Every structure is written in C-alpha cells, then in structure tokens.
Amino acid sequence: MSAGNNAAGGSAESDLVPKHKSSSIIWRYFGFRKDDVNQSDVLCRSCLTKIATKQGSTTNMFHHLKQHHRVLHEECMTMRETPGTSQSSQNKPKQSLIADAFSSVTPYESTSTRHKEITDAITYHIAKDMQHCLDVLAVASLGTCSAAEAE
C-alpha cells in the first residue's frame, strides 16, 4: 500500500500522537491523528495507512510492518528482543521493596513532638477499633450469663 491509500487525509508523520499508556514497542511506528481523541484509527507513521486493530491488539501492526516496511520490522523486532527498550520499562519507575522503604527512613527522636503525635494517633485508632470488639464480647457474655441464669 502506498501513501495514496492512507486515511489520514494528508497528515504528516509529525501530526500523529502516540497511544495513551502504551507498552508495546510497536507503537513507535504507529500513532493517531491529533483530533482522534478516542484513539480509534491507528495509522502507520511511514505510509499513513489506516491499520485495522481490535481491542488494543498489535498483531495487525506487526503484520503491516513485516509486509510493507521490512527494514522497520527488523528494527522493531531487534528492539523488542533487547531488554529495557520497551516503552513501559522506560516510563515506569521500579517499585522499591517495603523493607528498603522502611530501612531508608530516619526515625523520629522519642522525645520529639512529632513522635508523640504519631504514637498518640496510633494508640487512639487501636483503642477505637478495639472498642467495637470489646462491645461485641460484652454483649455476647451478657447473653450467655442471662441464658445461664434463666435455667
């Protein structure tokens, strides 16, 4: 297919915007018109041909590159096999382990105001949550005692 078959209406490659929250390397070669806010019409950046896709599937995009832009397909496949080249690994920071998060903090001095505020808040919430448990136990024990006295 040539650029004459495109559905972009003469748009230049630079007028295409990337897919929102994309993780596949294939999206470097495809995009959407700026006015396509729903991102429904996938366009090839090289020839601006509209590519049929279904629910985010990238199969037809890989097939289009393989059939019509062999050099780009080989480049894409090389990047796909290279660790750290996908957009998802470049955009997302790695989450730290919880043990690392706790080991990297500086504790408050036990005499500081902030230490006292945090301790008081934790104590209050534990006591508040325990109140419900104690109420249930008291009602349950009252029910048992009154049933025993009734006999």
PDB file of C-alpha atoms in Angstrom:
ATOM      1  CA  MET A   1       0.000   0.000   0.000  1.00  0.00           C
ATOM      2  CA  SER A   2       1.229   3.463  -0.708  1.00  0.00           C
ATOM      3  CA  ALA A   3       0.686   6.815   0.916  1.00  0.00           C
ATOM      4  CA  GLY A   4      -2.170   7.343  -1.531  1.00  0.00           C
ATOM      5  CA  ASN A   5      -4.170   4.671   0.332  1.00  0.00           C
ATOM      6  CA  ASN A   6      -3.898   6.389   3.662  1.00  0.00           C
ATOM      7  CA  ALA A   7      -6.843   7.501   5.745  1.00  0.00           C
ATOM      8  CA  ALA A   8      -5.044  10.396   7.370  1.00  0.00           C
ATOM      9  CA  GLY A   9      -6.106  12.993   4.838  1.00  0.00           C
ATOM     10  CA  GLY A  10      -2.590  14.171   4.055  1.00  0.00           C
ATOM     11  CA  SER A  11      -1.349  14.325   7.646  1.00  0.00           C
ATOM     12  CA  ALA A  12       2.379  14.349   8.132  1.00  0.00           C
ATOM     13  CA  GLU A  13       4.089  11.815  10.365  1.00  0.00           C
ATOM     14  CA  SER A  14       4.743  14.534  12.950  1.00  0.00           C
ATOM     15  CA  ASP A  15       0.994  15.174  13.274  1.00  0.00           C
ATOM     16  CA  LEU A  16       0.480  11.724  14.781  1.00  0.00           C
ATOM     17  CA  VAL A  17       0.274  11.350  18.536  1.00  0.00           C
ATOM     18  CA  PRO A  18       1.302   8.235  20.482  1.00  0.00           C
ATOM     19  CA  LYS A  19      -1.150   5.837  22.097  1.00  0.00           C
ATOM     20  CA  HIS A  20      -2.054   6.649  25.697  1.00  0.00           C
ATOM     21  CA  LYS A  21      -0.472   4.247  28.206  1.00  0.00           C
ATOM     22  CA  SER A  22       1.123   2.105  25.522  1.00  0.00           C
ATOM     23  CA  SER A  23       3.571  -0.616  26.490  1.00  0.00           C
ATOM     24  CA  SER A  24       4.411  -2.320  23.190  1.00  0.00           C
ATOM     25  CA  ILE A  25       7.440  -1.255  21.168  1.00  0.00           C
ATOM     26  CA  ILE A  26       5.258  -1.355  18.029  1.00  0.00           C
ATOM     27  CA  TRP A  27       3.660   1.971  18.971  1.00  0.00           C
ATOM     28  CA  ARG A  28       6.884   3.739  17.956  1.00  0.00           C
ATOM     29  CA  TYR A  29       5.829   3.026  14.363  1.00  0.00           C
ATOM     30  CA  PHE A  30       2.123   3.834  14.668  1.00  0.00           C
ATOM     31  CA  GLY A  31       0.016   6.639  16.070  1.00  0.00           C
ATOM     32  CA  PHE A  32      -3.261   8.543  15.921  1.00  0.00           C
ATOM     33  CA  ARG A  33      -4.368  11.847  14.429  1.00  0.00           C
ATOM     34  CA  LYS A  34      -4.419  14.663  16.991  1.00  0.00           C
ATOM     35  CA  ASP A  35      -8.161  15.129  16.502  1.00  0.00           C
ATOM     36  CA  ASP A  36      -8.826  11.406  17.132  1.00  0.00           C
ATOM     37  CA  VAL A  37      -9.427  11.826  20.879  1.00  0.00           C
ATOM     38  CA  ASN A  38     -10.819   8.277  21.224  1.00  0.00           C
ATOM     39  CA  GLN A  39      -7.705   6.907  19.516  1.00  0.00           C
ATOM     40  CA  SER A  40      -9.746   4.648  17.278  1.00  0.00           C
ATOM     41  CA  ASP A  41      -7.918   4.946  13.923  1.00  0.00           C
ATOM     42  CA  VAL A  42      -4.388   3.514  14.073  1.00  0.00           C
ATOM     43  CA  LEU A  43      -2.102   4.993  11.387  1.00  0.00           C
ATOM     44  CA  CYS A  44       1.296   3.844  10.184  1.00  0.00           C
ATOM     45  CA  ARG A  45       3.866   6.605  10.721  1.00  0.00           C
ATOM     46  CA  SER A  46       5.696   5.664   7.496  1.00  0.00           C
ATOM     47  CA  CYS A  47       2.910   5.452   4.941  1.00  0.00           C
ATOM     48  CA  LEU A  48      -0.054   6.816   6.953  1.00  0.00           C
ATOM     49  CA  THR A  49      -2.153   3.761   6.118  1.00  0.00           C
ATOM     50  CA  LYS A  50      -5.027   3.050   8.490  1.00  0.00           C
ATOM     51  CA  ILE A  51      -4.487  -0.285  10.261  1.00  0.00           C
ATOM     52  CA  ALA A  52      -7.399  -2.378  11.489  1.00  0.00           C
ATOM     53  CA  THR A  53      -6.962  -3.253  15.156  1.00  0.00           C
ATOM     54  CA  LYS A  54      -9.279  -4.885  17.618  1.00  0.00           C
ATOM     55  CA  GLN A  55      -9.328  -4.017  21.337  1.00  0.00           C
ATOM     56  CA  GLY A  56      -5.684  -2.964  21.558  1.00  0.00           C
ATOM     57  CA  SER A  57      -4.277  -5.933  19.631  1.00  0.00           C
ATOM     58  CA  THR A  58      -0.940  -5.179  17.958  1.00  0.00           C
ATOM     59  CA  THR A  59      -0.871  -8.229  15.652  1.00  0.00           C
ATOM     60  CA  ASN A  60      -2.024  -6.343  12.547  1.00  0.00           C
ATOM     61  CA  MET A  61       0.538  -3.607  13.174  1.00  0.00           C
ATOM     62  CA  PHE A  62       3.393  -6.122  13.288  1.00  0.00           C
ATOM     63  CA  HIS A  63       1.976  -7.757  10.139  1.00  0.00           C
ATOM     64  CA  HIS A  64       1.792  -4.373   8.348  1.00  0.00           C
ATOM     65  CA  LEU A  65       5.428  -3.596   9.169  1.00  0.00           C
ATOM     66  CA  LYS A  66       6.518  -7.040   8.045  1.00  0.00           C
ATOM     67  CA  GLN A  67       4.652  -6.824   4.734  1.00  0.00           C
ATOM     68  CA  HIS A  68       5.242  -3.175   3.810  1.00  0.00           C
ATOM     69  CA  HIS A  69       8.254  -1.872   5.763  1.00  0.00           C
ATOM     70  CA  ARG A  70      10.621  -4.797   6.161  1.00  0.00           C
ATOM     71  CA  VAL A  71      13.556  -2.712   7.439  1.00  0.00           C
ATOM     72  CA  LEU A  72      11.373  -1.108  10.118  1.00  0.00           C
ATOM     73  CA  HIS A  73      10.005  -4.536  11.051  1.00  0.00           C
ATOM     74  CA  GLU A  74      13.527  -5.903  11.554  1.00  0.00           C
ATOM     75  CA  GLU A  75      14.443  -2.833  13.616  1.00  0.00           C
ATOM     76  CA  CYS A  76      11.295  -3.266  15.715  1.00  0.00           C
ATOM     77  CA  MET A  77      11.936  -6.967  16.295  1.00  0.00           C
ATOM     78  CA  THR A  78      15.531  -6.227  17.348  1.00  0.00           C
ATOM     79  CA  MET A  79      14.342  -3.632  19.871  1.00  0.00           C
ATOM     80  CA  ARG A  80      11.609  -5.985  21.055  1.00  0.00           C
ATOM     81  CA  GLU A  81      14.213  -8.624  21.967  1.00  0.00           C
ATOM     82  CA  THR A  82      16.520  -6.107  23.683  1.00  0.00           C
ATOM     83  CA  PRO A  83      15.748  -5.696  27.395  1.00  0.00           C
ATOM     84  CA  GLY A  84      14.915  -2.181  28.515  1.00  0.00           C
ATOM     85  CA  THR A  85      13.757  -0.844  25.133  1.00  0.00           C
ATOM     86  CA  SER A  86      10.019  -1.188  25.620  1.00  0.00           C
ATOM     87  CA  GLN A  87       8.195   1.996  26.473  1.00  0.00           C
ATOM     88  CA  SER A  88       6.741   0.503  29.641  1.00  0.00           C
ATOM     89  CA  SER A  89      10.162  -0.211  31.131  1.00  0.00           C
ATOM     90  CA  GLN A  90      11.382   3.288  30.245  1.00  0.00           C
ATOM     91  CA  ASN A  91       8.376   5.139  31.682  1.00  0.00           C
ATOM     92  CA  LYS A  92       7.706   3.247  34.899  1.00  0.00           C
ATOM     93  CA  PRO A  93       9.972   3.649  37.888  1.00  0.00           C
ATOM     94  CA  LYS A  94      10.712   0.422  39.690  1.00  0.00           C
ATOM     95  CA  GLN A  95       8.831  -0.014  42.930  1.00  0.00           C
ATOM     96  CA  SER A  96      11.042  -0.381  45.959  1.00  0.00           C
ATOM     97  CA  LEU A  97      10.701  -3.240  48.378  1.00  0.00           C
ATOM     98  CA  ILE A  98       8.887  -2.427  51.619  1.00  0.00           C
ATOM     99  CA  ALA A  99      11.931  -3.457  53.633  1.00  0.00           C
ATOM    100  CA  ASP A 100      14.035  -0.940  51.671  1.00  0.00           C
ATOM    101  CA  ALA A 101      11.438   1.773  52.226  1.00  0.00           C
ATOM    102  CA  PHE A 102      11.489   1.259  55.983  1.00  0.00           C
ATOM    103  CA  SER A 103      15.263   0.955  56.196  1.00  0.00           C
ATOM    104  CA  SER A 104      15.772   4.245  54.343  1.00  0.00           C
ATOM    105  CA  VAL A 105      13.697   6.401  56.725  1.00  0.00           C
ATOM    106  CA  THR A 106      15.120   8.309  59.637  1.00  0.00           C
ATOM    107  CA  PRO A 107      13.151   7.618  62.832  1.00  0.00           C
ATOM    108  CA  TYR A 108      11.854  10.494  64.933  1.00  0.00           C
ATOM    109  CA  GLU A 109      13.536  11.041  68.290  1.00  0.00           C
ATOM    110  CA  SER A 110      11.350   9.505  71.015  1.00  0.00           C
ATOM    111  CA  THR A 111      11.282  12.882  72.758  1.00  0.00           C
ATOM    112  CA  SER A 112      10.124  14.838  69.677  1.00  0.00           C
ATOM    113  CA  THR A 113       6.653  16.314  69.315  1.00  0.00           C
ATOM    114  CA  ARG A 114       6.092  14.503  66.026  1.00  0.00           C
ATOM    115  CA  HIS A 115       6.911  11.123  67.625  1.00  0.00           C
ATOM    116  CA  LYS A 116       4.351  11.825  70.355  1.00  0.00           C
ATOM    117  CA  GLU A 117       1.673  12.903  67.813  1.00  0.00           C
ATOM    118  CA  ILE A 118       2.137   9.734  65.731  1.00  0.00           C
ATOM    119  CA  THR A 119       2.173   7.472  68.801  1.00  0.00           C
ATOM    120  CA  ASP A 120      -0.976   9.130  70.165  1.00  0.00           C
ATOM    121  CA  ALA A 121      -2.748   8.799  66.795  1.00  0.00           C
ATOM    122  CA  ILE A 122      -1.873   5.106  66.504  1.00  0.00           C
ATOM    123  CA  THR A 123      -2.908   4.453  70.106  1.00  0.00           C
ATOM    124  CA  TYR A 124      -6.218   6.265  69.584  1.00  0.00           C
ATOM    125  CA  HIS A 125      -7.091   4.260  66.459  1.00  0.00           C
ATOM    126  CA  ILE A 126      -6.137   0.926  68.016  1.00  0.00           C
ATOM    127  CA  ALA A 127      -8.250   1.712  71.083  1.00  0.00           C
ATOM    128  CA  LYS A 128     -11.131   2.937  68.909  1.00  0.00           C
ATOM    129  CA  ASP A 129     -11.083  -0.242  66.815  1.00  0.00           C
ATOM    130  CA  MET A 130     -10.780  -2.429  69.910  1.00  0.00           C
ATOM    131  CA  GLN A 131     -13.856  -0.755  71.420  1.00  0.00           C
ATOM    132  CA  HIS A 132     -16.058  -2.485  68.860  1.00  0.00           C
ATOM    133  CA  CYS A 133     -14.514  -5.849  69.684  1.00  0.00           C
ATOM    134  CA  LEU A 134     -14.990  -5.276  73.402  1.00  0.00           C
ATOM    135  CA  ASP A 135     -18.645  -4.236  72.871  1.00  0.00           C
ATOM    136  CA  VAL A 136     -19.342  -7.430  70.941  1.00  0.00           C
ATOM    137  CA  LEU A 137     -17.644  -9.556  73.611  1.00  0.00           C
ATOM    138  CA  ALA A 138     -19.588  -7.801  76.390  1.00  0.00           C
ATOM    139  CA  VAL A 139     -22.918  -8.342  74.623  1.00  0.00           C
ATOM    140  CA  ALA A 140     -22.029 -11.964  73.913  1.00  0.00           C
ATOM    141  CA  SER A 141     -21.034 -12.592  77.510  1.00  0.00           C
ATOM    142  CA  LEU A 142     -24.171 -10.888  78.807  1.00  0.00           C
ATOM    143  CA  GLY A 143     -26.251 -13.085  76.555  1.00  0.00           C
ATOM    144  CA  THR A 144     -24.511 -16.175  77.871  1.00  0.00           C
ATOM    145  CA  CYS A 145     -24.856 -15.109  81.505  1.00  0.00           C
ATOM    146  CA  SER A 146     -28.550 -14.297  81.210  1.00  0.00           C
ATOM    147  CA  ALA A 147     -29.183 -17.599  79.467  1.00  0.00           C
ATOM    148  CA  ALA A 148     -27.364 -19.455  82.277  1.00  0.00           C
ATOM    149  CA  GLU A 149     -29.286 -17.570  84.961  1.00  0.00           C
ATOM    150  CA  ALA A 150     -32.577 -18.388  83.253  1.00  0.00           C
ATOM    151  CA  GLU A 151     -32.034 -22.096  83.849  1.00  0.00           C
TER     152      GLU A 151
END
